C-alpha cells in the first residue's frame, strides 16, 4: 500500500522533473511552483507543505479562509487566483500575499484602500482575457496598458505582472501562442509605465496540461493543481 504522503511526494517529483526538463531545454531558471489547492483539505495542503512547497493558490474565498485558519502555524505564501466580488475585497486584502485575478480597476483601488498598512504591499497581477473569450473574465489586450498604468500608482499594491487562462488547446505548439502574446503584452506595458514604477517581472501562466508551453514562453509562476493533488471531484 502506498500512503497519501508517498503519492503526493511522487506527484511532486514528477512535476519538478517536468519543470527541470523544460527549463534545461530552454536554458532558463525555474519558475515559481504555485500549488493550486482549491477543493483540497488543509491536511492535503500540509502534506505538500511538508514536502517543501511554500506557495498555495486558492479560488474560493470562504474555503480559503477556513483552510488558512487550520494552517496558522505554517508560513505559507497565499495567492488568490479566483474571481473576485467587489464586496469581498477586504478579507482578500487582509489574508493574502498575492492576487492574480484583478480584472477591474475598481477592485484594485478597493484592495489598495483595504490593505492593512502594517503588511507589505499586496502583490498583484492583472488577469488578461488573452483569447478574447466571452465566457472568461479579464482585461482585453487593448485595455491592459491603461489599466496597468492606473493600477501601478496605487499605494498599497505592487503591480507585478500578468496572468492568463487560455482557451483549451491540446498540442504544445498551439498552446504556446497565447503565452507568447501575454509576454509581448508585458513588454509593451513595461515600455509605457512611468519611469518611477518598477517594471513588471511576473507572467503567471501554465497549468497541469500546458506548463511546458508556458515555461517555453517565459512563465515565472506556473499554477498547478491536478498534477500535484490528482483529479478534482
Ligand atoms: C484550477 C486552476 C488552476 C490549476 O489547474 P490544473 O489544471 O488542475 O493544474 C490554475 N489556475 C487557475 C486560475 C485555476 O482556477
JSON list of C-alpha atoms in Angstrom, two decimals, residues 20-109:
[
{"chain": "A", "resi": 20, "resn": "UNK", "atom": "CA", "xyz": [13.51, 20.92, -14.68]},
{"chain": "A", "resi": 21, "resn": "UNK", "atom": "CA", "xyz": [13.47, 19.23, -18.09]},
{"chain": "A", "resi": 22, "resn": "UNK", "atom": "CA", "xyz": [11.83, 22.09, -19.92]},
{"chain": "A", "resi": 23, "resn": "UNK", "atom": "CA", "xyz": [14.00, 24.68, -18.13]},
{"chain": "A", "resi": 24, "resn": "UNK", "atom": "CA", "xyz": [17.16, 22.81, -19.12]},
{"chain": "A", "resi": 25, "resn": "UNK", "atom": "CA", "xyz": [15.95, 22.57, -22.68]},
{"chain": "A", "resi": 26, "resn": "UNK", "atom": "CA", "xyz": [15.21, 26.32, -22.71]},
{"chain": "A", "resi": 27, "resn": "UNK", "atom": "CA", "xyz": [18.35, 27.18, -20.68]},
{"chain": "A", "resi": 28, "resn": "UNK", "atom": "CA", "xyz": [16.42, 29.22, -18.17]},
{"chain": "A", "resi": 29, "resn": "UNK", "atom": "CA", "xyz": [15.85, 29.24, -14.42]},
{"chain": "A", "resi": 30, "resn": "UNK", "atom": "CA", "xyz": [12.86, 27.57, -12.85]},
{"chain": "A", "resi": 31, "resn": "UNK", "atom": "CA", "xyz": [9.57, 29.44, -12.38]},
{"chain": "A", "resi": 32, "resn": "UNK", "atom": "CA", "xyz": [7.82, 29.53, -9.02]},
{"chain": "A", "resi": 33, "resn": "UNK", "atom": "CA", "xyz": [5.65, 26.48, -8.42]},
{"chain": "A", "resi": 34, "resn": "UNK", "atom": "CA", "xyz": [2.24, 27.63, -7.17]},
{"chain": "A", "resi": 35, "resn": "UNK", "atom": "CA", "xyz": [0.24, 24.67, -5.86]},
{"chain": "A", "resi": 36, "resn": "UNK", "atom": "CA", "xyz": [-3.46, 25.21, -6.61]},
{"chain": "A", "resi": 37, "resn": "UNK", "atom": "CA", "xyz": [-5.26, 23.80, -3.59]},
{"chain": "A", "resi": 38, "resn": "UNK", "atom": "CA", "xyz": [-8.92, 24.64, -4.36]},
{"chain": "A", "resi": 39, "resn": "UNK", "atom": "CA", "xyz": [-11.24, 21.85, -3.15]},
{"chain": "A", "resi": 40, "resn": "UNK", "atom": "CA", "xyz": [-8.36, 20.20, -1.23]},
{"chain": "A", "resi": 41, "resn": "UNK", "atom": "CA", "xyz": [-8.42, 19.78, 2.54]},
{"chain": "A", "resi": 42, "resn": "UNK", "atom": "CA", "xyz": [-6.00, 21.53, 4.88]},
{"chain": "A", "resi": 43, "resn": "UNK", "atom": "CA", "xyz": [-4.34, 18.17, 5.56]},
{"chain": "A", "resi": 44, "resn": "UNK", "atom": "CA", "xyz": [-3.55, 17.76, 1.88]},
{"chain": "A", "resi": 45, "resn": "UNK", "atom": "CA", "xyz": [-2.02, 21.25, 1.83]},
{"chain": "A", "resi": 46, "resn": "UNK", "atom": "CA", "xyz": [0.04, 20.35, 4.88]},
{"chain": "A", "resi": 47, "resn": "UNK", "atom": "CA", "xyz": [1.37, 17.23, 3.19]},
{"chain": "A", "resi": 48, "resn": "UNK", "atom": "CA", "xyz": [2.61, 19.24, 0.23]},
{"chain": "A", "resi": 49, "resn": "UNK", "atom": "CA", "xyz": [3.95, 21.93, 2.56]},
{"chain": "A", "resi": 50, "resn": "UNK", "atom": "CA", "xyz": [5.95, 19.30, 4.43]},
{"chain": "A", "resi": 51, "resn": "UNK", "atom": "CA", "xyz": [7.32, 18.13, 1.08]},
{"chain": "A", "resi": 52, "resn": "UNK", "atom": "CA", "xyz": [8.74, 21.62, 0.53]},
{"chain": "A", "resi": 53, "resn": "UNK", "atom": "CA", "xyz": [6.09, 23.65, -1.37]},
{"chain": "A", "resi": 54, "resn": "UNK", "atom": "CA", "xyz": [5.62, 27.19, 0.01]},
{"chain": "A", "resi": 55, "resn": "UNK", "atom": "CA", "xyz": [3.16, 28.89, -2.35]},
{"chain": "A", "resi": 56, "resn": "UNK", "atom": "CA", "xyz": [-0.52, 27.91, -2.47]},
{"chain": "A", "resi": 57, "resn": "UNK", "atom": "CA", "xyz": [-3.29, 29.29, -4.69]},
{"chain": "A", "resi": 58, "resn": "UNK", "atom": "CA", "xyz": [-6.99, 29.40, -3.81]},
{"chain": "A", "resi": 59, "resn": "UNK", "atom": "CA", "xyz": [-10.06, 30.28, -5.88]},
{"chain": "A", "resi": 60, "resn": "UNK", "atom": "CA", "xyz": [-12.92, 30.41, -3.39]},
{"chain": "A", "resi": 61, "resn": "UNK", "atom": "CA", "xyz": [-12.69, 32.95, -0.58]},
{"chain": "A", "resi": 62, "resn": "UNK", "atom": "CA", "xyz": [-14.61, 31.23, 2.22]},
{"chain": "A", "resi": 63, "resn": "UNK", "atom": "CA", "xyz": [-12.95, 27.89, 1.56]},
{"chain": "A", "resi": 64, "resn": "UNK", "atom": "CA", "xyz": [-9.54, 29.59, 1.59]},
{"chain": "A", "resi": 65, "resn": "UNK", "atom": "CA", "xyz": [-10.18, 31.45, 4.87]},
{"chain": "A", "resi": 66, "resn": "UNK", "atom": "CA", "xyz": [-11.33, 28.23, 6.57]},
{"chain": "A", "resi": 67, "resn": "UNK", "atom": "CA", "xyz": [-8.20, 26.43, 5.38]},
{"chain": "A", "resi": 68, "resn": "UNK", "atom": "CA", "xyz": [-5.92, 29.26, 6.48]},
{"chain": "A", "resi": 69, "resn": "UNK", "atom": "CA", "xyz": [-7.46, 29.00, 9.97]},
{"chain": "A", "resi": 70, "resn": "UNK", "atom": "CA", "xyz": [-6.25, 25.41, 10.13]},
{"chain": "A", "resi": 71, "resn": "UNK", "atom": "CA", "xyz": [-2.77, 26.28, 8.91]},
{"chain": "A", "resi": 72, "resn": "UNK", "atom": "CA", "xyz": [-1.92, 29.35, 11.01]},
{"chain": "A", "resi": 73, "resn": "UNK", "atom": "CA", "xyz": [1.24, 27.67, 12.32]},
{"chain": "A", "resi": 74, "resn": "UNK", "atom": "CA", "xyz": [2.71, 27.47, 8.79]},
{"chain": "A", "resi": 75, "resn": "UNK", "atom": "CA", "xyz": [4.25, 30.33, 6.86]},
{"chain": "A", "resi": 76, "resn": "UNK", "atom": "CA", "xyz": [2.57, 29.62, 3.59]},
{"chain": "A", "resi": 77, "resn": "UNK", "atom": "CA", "xyz": [2.55, 32.35, 0.98]},
{"chain": "A", "resi": 78, "resn": "UNK", "atom": "CA", "xyz": [-1.13, 32.55, -0.05]},
{"chain": "A", "resi": 79, "resn": "UNK", "atom": "CA", "xyz": [-2.21, 33.57, -3.57]},
{"chain": "A", "resi": 80, "resn": "UNK", "atom": "CA", "xyz": [-5.79, 34.40, -4.54]},
{"chain": "A", "resi": 81, "resn": "UNK", "atom": "CA", "xyz": [-6.41, 33.27, -8.14]},
{"chain": "A", "resi": 82, "resn": "UNK", "atom": "CA", "xyz": [-10.22, 33.11, -8.46]},
{"chain": "A", "resi": 83, "resn": "UNK", "atom": "CA", "xyz": [-12.98, 35.50, -9.49]},
{"chain": "A", "resi": 84, "resn": "UNK", "atom": "CA", "xyz": [-13.44, 38.42, -7.05]},
{"chain": "A", "resi": 85, "resn": "UNK", "atom": "CA", "xyz": [-16.72, 40.01, -6.00]},
{"chain": "A", "resi": 86, "resn": "UNK", "atom": "CA", "xyz": [-16.38, 43.72, -5.20]},
{"chain": "A", "resi": 87, "resn": "UNK", "atom": "CA", "xyz": [-17.95, 43.29, -1.76]},
{"chain": "A", "resi": 88, "resn": "UNK", "atom": "CA", "xyz": [-15.42, 40.59, -0.80]},
{"chain": "A", "resi": 89, "resn": "UNK", "atom": "CA", "xyz": [-12.20, 42.53, -1.32]},
{"chain": "A", "resi": 90, "resn": "UNK", "atom": "CA", "xyz": [-11.49, 43.30, 2.35]},
{"chain": "A", "resi": 91, "resn": "UNK", "atom": "CA", "xyz": [-10.75, 39.73, 3.52]},
{"chain": "A", "resi": 92, "resn": "UNK", "atom": "CA", "xyz": [-8.64, 39.24, 0.39]},
{"chain": "A", "resi": 93, "resn": "UNK", "atom": "CA", "xyz": [-6.65, 42.40, 1.17]},
{"chain": "A", "resi": 94, "resn": "UNK", "atom": "CA", "xyz": [-6.16, 41.19, 4.74]},
{"chain": "A", "resi": 95, "resn": "UNK", "atom": "CA", "xyz": [-5.40, 37.50, 4.27]},
{"chain": "A", "resi": 96, "resn": "UNK", "atom": "CA", "xyz": [-3.40, 37.05, 1.05]},
{"chain": "A", "resi": 97, "resn": "UNK", "atom": "CA", "xyz": [0.10, 37.90, -0.15]},
{"chain": "A", "resi": 98, "resn": "UNK", "atom": "CA", "xyz": [-0.70, 37.85, -3.87]},
{"chain": "A", "resi": 99, "resn": "UNK", "atom": "CA", "xyz": [-3.80, 38.34, -6.05]},
{"chain": "A", "resi": 100, "resn": "UNK", "atom": "CA", "xyz": [-3.57, 37.12, -9.67]},
{"chain": "A", "resi": 101, "resn": "UNK", "atom": "CA", "xyz": [-7.12, 37.80, -10.79]},
{"chain": "A", "resi": 102, "resn": "UNK", "atom": "CA", "xyz": [-7.52, 41.60, -10.91]},
{"chain": "A", "resi": 103, "resn": "UNK", "atom": "CA", "xyz": [-9.94, 42.18, -13.78]},
{"chain": "A", "resi": 104, "resn": "UNK", "atom": "CA", "xyz": [-11.38, 45.63, -12.93]},
{"chain": "A", "resi": 105, "resn": "UNK", "atom": "CA", "xyz": [-9.71, 48.86, -11.85]},
{"chain": "A", "resi": 106, "resn": "UNK", "atom": "CA", "xyz": [-12.32, 49.28, -9.12]},
{"chain": "A", "resi": 107, "resn": "UNK", "atom": "CA", "xyz": [-11.19, 46.01, -7.50]},
{"chain": "A", "resi": 108, "resn": "UNK", "atom": "CA", "xyz": [-7.61, 47.21, -7.45]},
{"chain": "A", "resi": 109, "resn": "UNK", "atom": "CA", "xyz": [-8.47, 50.51, -5.79]}
]
